[in-house]
Short mmCIF file of C-alpha atoms in Angstrom, two decimals:
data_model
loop_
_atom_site.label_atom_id
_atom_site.label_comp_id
_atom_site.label_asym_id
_atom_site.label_seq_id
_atom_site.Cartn_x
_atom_site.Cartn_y
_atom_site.Cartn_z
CA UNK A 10 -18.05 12.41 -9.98
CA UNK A 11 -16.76 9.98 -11.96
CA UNK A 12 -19.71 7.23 -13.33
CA UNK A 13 -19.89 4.32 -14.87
CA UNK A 14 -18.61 4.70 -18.99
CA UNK A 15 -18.89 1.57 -21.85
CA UNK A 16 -16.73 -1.32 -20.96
CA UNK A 17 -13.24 -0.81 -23.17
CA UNK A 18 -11.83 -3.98 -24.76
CA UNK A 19 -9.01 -5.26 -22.66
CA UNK A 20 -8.48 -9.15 -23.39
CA UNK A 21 -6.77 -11.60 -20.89
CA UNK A 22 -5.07 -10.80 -18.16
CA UNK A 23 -3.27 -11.99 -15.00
CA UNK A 24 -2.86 -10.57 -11.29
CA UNK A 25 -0.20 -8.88 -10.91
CA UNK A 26 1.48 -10.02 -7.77
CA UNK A 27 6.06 -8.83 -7.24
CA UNK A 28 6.48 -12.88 -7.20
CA UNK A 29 5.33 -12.83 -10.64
CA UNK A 30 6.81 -10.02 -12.22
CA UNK A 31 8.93 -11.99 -14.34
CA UNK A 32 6.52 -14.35 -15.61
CA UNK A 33 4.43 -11.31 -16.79
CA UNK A 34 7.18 -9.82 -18.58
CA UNK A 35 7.50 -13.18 -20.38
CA UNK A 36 3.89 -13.97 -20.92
CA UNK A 37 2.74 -10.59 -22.12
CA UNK A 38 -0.74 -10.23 -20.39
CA UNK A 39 -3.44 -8.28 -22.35
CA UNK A 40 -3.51 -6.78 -18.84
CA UNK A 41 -3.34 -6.94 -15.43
CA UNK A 42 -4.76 -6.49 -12.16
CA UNK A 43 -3.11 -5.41 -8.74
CA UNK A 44 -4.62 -5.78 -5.12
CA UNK A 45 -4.81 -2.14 -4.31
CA UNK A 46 -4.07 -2.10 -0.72
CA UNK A 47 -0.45 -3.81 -1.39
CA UNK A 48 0.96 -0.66 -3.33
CA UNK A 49 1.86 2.78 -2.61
CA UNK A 50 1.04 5.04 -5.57
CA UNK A 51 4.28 7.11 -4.72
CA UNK A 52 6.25 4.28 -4.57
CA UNK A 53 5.44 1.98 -7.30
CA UNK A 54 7.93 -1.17 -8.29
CA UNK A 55 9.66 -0.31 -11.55
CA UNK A 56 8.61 -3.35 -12.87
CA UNK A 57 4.85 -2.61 -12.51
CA UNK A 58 5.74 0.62 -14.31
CA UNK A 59 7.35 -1.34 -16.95
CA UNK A 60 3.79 -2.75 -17.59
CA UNK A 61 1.58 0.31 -17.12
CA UNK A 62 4.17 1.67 -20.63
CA UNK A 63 1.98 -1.32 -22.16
CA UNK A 64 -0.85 -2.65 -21.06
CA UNK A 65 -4.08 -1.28 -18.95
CA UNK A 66 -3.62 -1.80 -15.13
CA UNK A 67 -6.48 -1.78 -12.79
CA UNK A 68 -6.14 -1.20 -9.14
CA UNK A 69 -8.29 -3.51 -7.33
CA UNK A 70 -9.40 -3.07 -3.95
CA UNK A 71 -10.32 -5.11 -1.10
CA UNK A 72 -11.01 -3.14 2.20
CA UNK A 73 -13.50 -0.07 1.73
CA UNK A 74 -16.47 -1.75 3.20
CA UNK A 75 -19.24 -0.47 0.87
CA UNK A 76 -21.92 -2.88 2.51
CA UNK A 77 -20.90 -2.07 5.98
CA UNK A 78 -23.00 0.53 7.96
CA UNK A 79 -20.70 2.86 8.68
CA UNK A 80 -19.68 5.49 5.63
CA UNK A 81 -16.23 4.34 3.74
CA UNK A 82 -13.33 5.74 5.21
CA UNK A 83 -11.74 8.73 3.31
CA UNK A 84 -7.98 7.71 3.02
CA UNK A 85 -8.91 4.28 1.64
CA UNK A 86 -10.98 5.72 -1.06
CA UNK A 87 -8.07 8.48 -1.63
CA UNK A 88 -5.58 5.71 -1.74
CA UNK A 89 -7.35 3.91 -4.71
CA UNK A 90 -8.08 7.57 -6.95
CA UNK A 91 -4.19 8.00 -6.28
CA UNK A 92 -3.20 4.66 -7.36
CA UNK A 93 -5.73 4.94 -10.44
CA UNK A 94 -4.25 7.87 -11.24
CA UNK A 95 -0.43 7.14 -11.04
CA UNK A 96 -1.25 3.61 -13.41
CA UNK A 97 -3.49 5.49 -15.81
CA UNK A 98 -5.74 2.56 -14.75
CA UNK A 99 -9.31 3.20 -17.22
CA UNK A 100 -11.47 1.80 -13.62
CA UNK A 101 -11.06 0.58 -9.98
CA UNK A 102 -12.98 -2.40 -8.61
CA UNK A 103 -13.50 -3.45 -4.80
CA UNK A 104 -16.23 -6.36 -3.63
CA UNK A 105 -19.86 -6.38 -3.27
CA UNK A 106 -19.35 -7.04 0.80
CA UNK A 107 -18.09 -5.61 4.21
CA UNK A 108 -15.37 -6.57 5.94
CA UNK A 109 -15.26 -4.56 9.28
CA UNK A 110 -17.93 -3.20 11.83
CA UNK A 111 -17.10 -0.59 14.07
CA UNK A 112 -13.26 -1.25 15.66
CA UNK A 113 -13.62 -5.29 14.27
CA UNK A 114 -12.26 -6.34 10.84
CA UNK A 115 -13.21 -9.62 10.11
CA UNK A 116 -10.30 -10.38 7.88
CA UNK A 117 -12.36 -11.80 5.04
CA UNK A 118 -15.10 -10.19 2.67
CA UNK A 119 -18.67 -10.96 4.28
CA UNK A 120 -21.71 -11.33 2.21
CA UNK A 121 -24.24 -8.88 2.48
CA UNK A 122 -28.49 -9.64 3.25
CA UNK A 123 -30.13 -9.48 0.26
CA UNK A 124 -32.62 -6.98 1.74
CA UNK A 125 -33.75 -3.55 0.85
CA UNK A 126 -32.06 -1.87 4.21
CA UNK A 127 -28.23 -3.26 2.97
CA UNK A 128 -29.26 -2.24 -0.39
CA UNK A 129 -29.92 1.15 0.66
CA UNK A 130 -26.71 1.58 2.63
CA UNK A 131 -24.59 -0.21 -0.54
CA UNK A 132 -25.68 2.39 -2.59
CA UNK A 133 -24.71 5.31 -0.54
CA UNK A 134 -21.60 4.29 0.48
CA UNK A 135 -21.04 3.48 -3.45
CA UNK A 136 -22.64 6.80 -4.59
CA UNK A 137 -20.45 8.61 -2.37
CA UNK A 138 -17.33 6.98 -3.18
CA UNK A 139 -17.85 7.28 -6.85
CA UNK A 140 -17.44 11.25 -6.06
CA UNK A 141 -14.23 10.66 -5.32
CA UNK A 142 -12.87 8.74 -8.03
CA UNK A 143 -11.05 9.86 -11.04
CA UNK A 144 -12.81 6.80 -13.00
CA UNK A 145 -15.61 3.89 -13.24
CA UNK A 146 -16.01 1.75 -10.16
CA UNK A 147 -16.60 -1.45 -11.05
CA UNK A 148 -18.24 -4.19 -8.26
CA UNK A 149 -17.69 -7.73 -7.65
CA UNK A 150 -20.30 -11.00 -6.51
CA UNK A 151 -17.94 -12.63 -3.84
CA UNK A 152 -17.82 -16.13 -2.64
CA UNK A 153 -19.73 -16.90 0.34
CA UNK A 154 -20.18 -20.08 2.70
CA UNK A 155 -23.29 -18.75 4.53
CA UNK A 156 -26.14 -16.90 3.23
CA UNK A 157 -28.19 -14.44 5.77
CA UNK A 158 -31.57 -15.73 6.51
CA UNK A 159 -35.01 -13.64 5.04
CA UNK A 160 -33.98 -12.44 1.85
CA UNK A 161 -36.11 -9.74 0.01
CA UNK A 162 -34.37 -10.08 -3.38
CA UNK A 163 -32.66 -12.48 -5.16
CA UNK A 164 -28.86 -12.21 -6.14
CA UNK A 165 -29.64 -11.34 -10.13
CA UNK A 166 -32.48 -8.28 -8.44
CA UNK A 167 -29.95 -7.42 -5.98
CA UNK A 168 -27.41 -6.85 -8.57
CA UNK A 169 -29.50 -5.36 -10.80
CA UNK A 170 -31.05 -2.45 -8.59
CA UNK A 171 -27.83 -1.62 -7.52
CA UNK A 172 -26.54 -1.08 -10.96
CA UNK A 173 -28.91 1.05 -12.23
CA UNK A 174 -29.31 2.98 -9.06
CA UNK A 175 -25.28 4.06 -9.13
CA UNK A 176 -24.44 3.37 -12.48
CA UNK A 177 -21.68 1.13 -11.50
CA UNK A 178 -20.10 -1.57 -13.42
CA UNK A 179 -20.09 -5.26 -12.63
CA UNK A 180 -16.74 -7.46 -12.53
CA UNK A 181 -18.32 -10.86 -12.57
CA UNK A 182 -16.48 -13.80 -10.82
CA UNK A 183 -17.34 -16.72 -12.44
CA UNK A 184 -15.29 -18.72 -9.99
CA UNK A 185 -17.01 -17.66 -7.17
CA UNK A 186 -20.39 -18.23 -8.77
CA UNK A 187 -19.62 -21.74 -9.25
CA UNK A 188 -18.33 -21.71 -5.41
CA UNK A 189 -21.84 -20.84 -4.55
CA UNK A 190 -23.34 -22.70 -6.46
CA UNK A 191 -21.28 -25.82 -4.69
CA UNK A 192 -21.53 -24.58 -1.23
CA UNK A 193 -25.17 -22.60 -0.76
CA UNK A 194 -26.83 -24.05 -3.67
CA UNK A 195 -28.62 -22.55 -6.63
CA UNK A 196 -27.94 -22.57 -10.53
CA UNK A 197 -25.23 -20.47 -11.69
CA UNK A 198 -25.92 -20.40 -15.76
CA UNK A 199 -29.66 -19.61 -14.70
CA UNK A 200 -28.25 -16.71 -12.43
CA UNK A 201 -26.28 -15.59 -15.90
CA UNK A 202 -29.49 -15.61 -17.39
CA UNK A 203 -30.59 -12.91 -15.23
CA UNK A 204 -27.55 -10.45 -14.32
CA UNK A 205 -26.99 -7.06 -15.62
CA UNK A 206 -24.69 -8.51 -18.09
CA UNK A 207 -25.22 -5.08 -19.83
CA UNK A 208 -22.68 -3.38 -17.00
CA UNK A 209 -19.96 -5.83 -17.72
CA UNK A 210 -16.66 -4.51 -17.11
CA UNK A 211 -14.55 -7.83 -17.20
CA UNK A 212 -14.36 -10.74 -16.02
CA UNK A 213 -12.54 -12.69 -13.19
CA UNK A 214 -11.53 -16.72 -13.03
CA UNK A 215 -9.90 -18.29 -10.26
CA UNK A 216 -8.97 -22.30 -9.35
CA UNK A 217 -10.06 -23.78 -5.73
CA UNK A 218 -10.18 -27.32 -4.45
CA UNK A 219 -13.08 -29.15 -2.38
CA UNK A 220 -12.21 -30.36 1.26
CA UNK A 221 -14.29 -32.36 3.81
CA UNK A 222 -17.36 -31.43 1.48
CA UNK A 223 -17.15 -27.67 1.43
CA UNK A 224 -15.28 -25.80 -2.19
CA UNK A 225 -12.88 -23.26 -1.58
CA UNK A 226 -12.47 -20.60 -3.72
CA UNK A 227 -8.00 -20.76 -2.99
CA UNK A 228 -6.53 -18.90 -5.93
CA UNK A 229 -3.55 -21.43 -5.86
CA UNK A 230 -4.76 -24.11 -8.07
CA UNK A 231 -5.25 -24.74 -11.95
CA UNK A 232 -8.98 -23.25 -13.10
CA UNK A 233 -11.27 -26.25 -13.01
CA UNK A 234 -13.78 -27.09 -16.08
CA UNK A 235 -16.75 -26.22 -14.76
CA UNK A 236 -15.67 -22.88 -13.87
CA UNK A 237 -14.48 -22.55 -17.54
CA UNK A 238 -17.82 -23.88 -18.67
CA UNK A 239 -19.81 -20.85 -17.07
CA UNK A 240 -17.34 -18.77 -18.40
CA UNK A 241 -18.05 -20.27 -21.82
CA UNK A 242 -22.29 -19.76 -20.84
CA UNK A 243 -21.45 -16.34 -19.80
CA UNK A 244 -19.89 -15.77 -23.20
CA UNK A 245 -22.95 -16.84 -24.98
CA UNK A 246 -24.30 -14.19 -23.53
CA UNK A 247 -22.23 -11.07 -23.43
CA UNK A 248 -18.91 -10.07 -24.87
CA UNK A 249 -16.69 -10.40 -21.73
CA UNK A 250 -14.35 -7.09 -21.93
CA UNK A 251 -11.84 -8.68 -20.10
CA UNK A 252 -10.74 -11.90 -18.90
CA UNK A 253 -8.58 -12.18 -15.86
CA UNK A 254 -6.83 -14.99 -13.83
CA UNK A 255 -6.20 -14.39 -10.15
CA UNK A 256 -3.64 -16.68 -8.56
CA UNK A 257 -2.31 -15.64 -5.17
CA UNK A 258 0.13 -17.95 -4.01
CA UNK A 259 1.88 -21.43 -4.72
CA UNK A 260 3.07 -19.77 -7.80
CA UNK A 261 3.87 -22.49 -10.78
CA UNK A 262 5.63 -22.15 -13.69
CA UNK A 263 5.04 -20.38 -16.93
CA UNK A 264 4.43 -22.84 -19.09
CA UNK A 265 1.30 -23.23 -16.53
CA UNK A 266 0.07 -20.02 -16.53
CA UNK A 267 0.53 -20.02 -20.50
CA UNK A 268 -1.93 -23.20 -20.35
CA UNK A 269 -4.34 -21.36 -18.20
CA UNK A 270 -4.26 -18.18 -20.29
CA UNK A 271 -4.74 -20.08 -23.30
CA UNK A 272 -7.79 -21.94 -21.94
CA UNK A 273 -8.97 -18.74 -20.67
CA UNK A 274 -8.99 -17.33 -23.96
CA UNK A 275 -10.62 -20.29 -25.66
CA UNK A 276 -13.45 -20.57 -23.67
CA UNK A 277 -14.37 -16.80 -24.05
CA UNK A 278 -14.11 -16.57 -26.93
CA UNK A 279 -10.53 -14.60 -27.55
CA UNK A 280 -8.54 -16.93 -29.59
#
């Protein structure tokens, strides 16, 4: 079984994505981060491999399900030990969610009920998952634009009693905690105040845009202040491992992504 170690020092990184291969050969990432499901571990892109000679990767993933009621399917779970494996990658992450229920895949990550029934199931399906893994699973918040109705627990109490009863670490998106915060309410440098901060494995940022009223959490524009302000709060509270920028499409230029790496690294502290 493979549990939940200290957090190693890993910097500031970007998402690996084949569009961007070139940039991160020019910008030099601390690290970086690939969406799991997208790779083969067999059949890896050279340069990928070029990058795991230098720098940490971590395989991210985005489809086992661990909230969903139905155990995590073996060959997803084998898939991310592989790819962990071939990359050398020090931990794995997926999302604090589910995303199908029996033949229907909703196609996005769905918030769980904060109640003590999905806790229990989280932490099975996470328990047994972690059995299968070569290293640390890390877990992410997600953003959400509903909330289910007669909660038990709170987000930080959630979060916290499934850390300690898996020993799992937690990848905290400060992104989508501001996205929340916009959309469902609720104060995000309080909810800092209160998270495990102790299981930190790194740290994600992302950009988004509001339309028609609602904040979406897009991954396709420029990080906006106040997400960089909670990362500076969360800061002031823990040393953030890692730092990493997710952008998934609408790819700029370098000189951009240098800006947002460099802001990145101010505002937690890095410089």
């Amino acid at each position: 079984m493979a549990v939940a170690a200290e957090s190693r020092e890993l910097g500031v990184g970007l998402g690996w994505r084949p569009e961007l291969d070139v940039t991160v050969e020019r910008l030099r990432p601390d690290f970086v981060e690939i969406v799991a499901e997208n790779l083969h571990p067999a059949h890896l892109p050279e340069p990928l491999r070029r990058v795991a000679g230098r720098v940490p990767v971590l395989p991210h993933a985005v489809s086992l399900s661990l909230g969903g009621a139905e155990p995590v399917a073996p060959h997803r779970v084998g898939h991310l030990a592989a790819l962990a494996e071939a990359l050398g990658a020090p931990l794995v992450s997926d999302h604090i969610c589910f995303v199908r229920a029996g033949d229907l895949d909703s196609g996005h990550l769905m918030p769980l009920p904060r109640t003590r029934d999905a806790l229990d199931v989280l932490v099975a399906n996470v328990r047994a998952v972690q059995q299968d893994l070569p290293v640390p699973l890390a877990l992410e918040n997600i953003a959400a634009l509903l909330a289910w109705p007669d909660a038990e627990l709170t987000e930080a109490q959630f979060l916290r009693e499934l850390t300690e009863r898996t020993g799992c670490l937690l990848l905290v998106d400060v992104a989508n905690l501001y996205a929340n915060a916009r959309n469902l309410g609720g104060d995000p440098v309080r909810l800092l105040d209160e998270l495990p901060l102790d299981r930190l494995a790194y740290v994600h940022v992302a950009g988004g845009v509001e339309r028609h009223g609602v904040y979406h959490d897009t991954h396709t524009h420029p990080v906006p202040a106040p997400v960089l302000d909670l990362l500076r709060e969360l800061a002031t509270r823990a040393h953030p491992p890692g730092v990493l920028l997710e952008w998934d499409d609408d790819y700029p230029g370098d000189s951009v992504f240098a800006a947002e790496l460099a802001a990145i690294r101010g505002a937690a502290g890095k410089s």
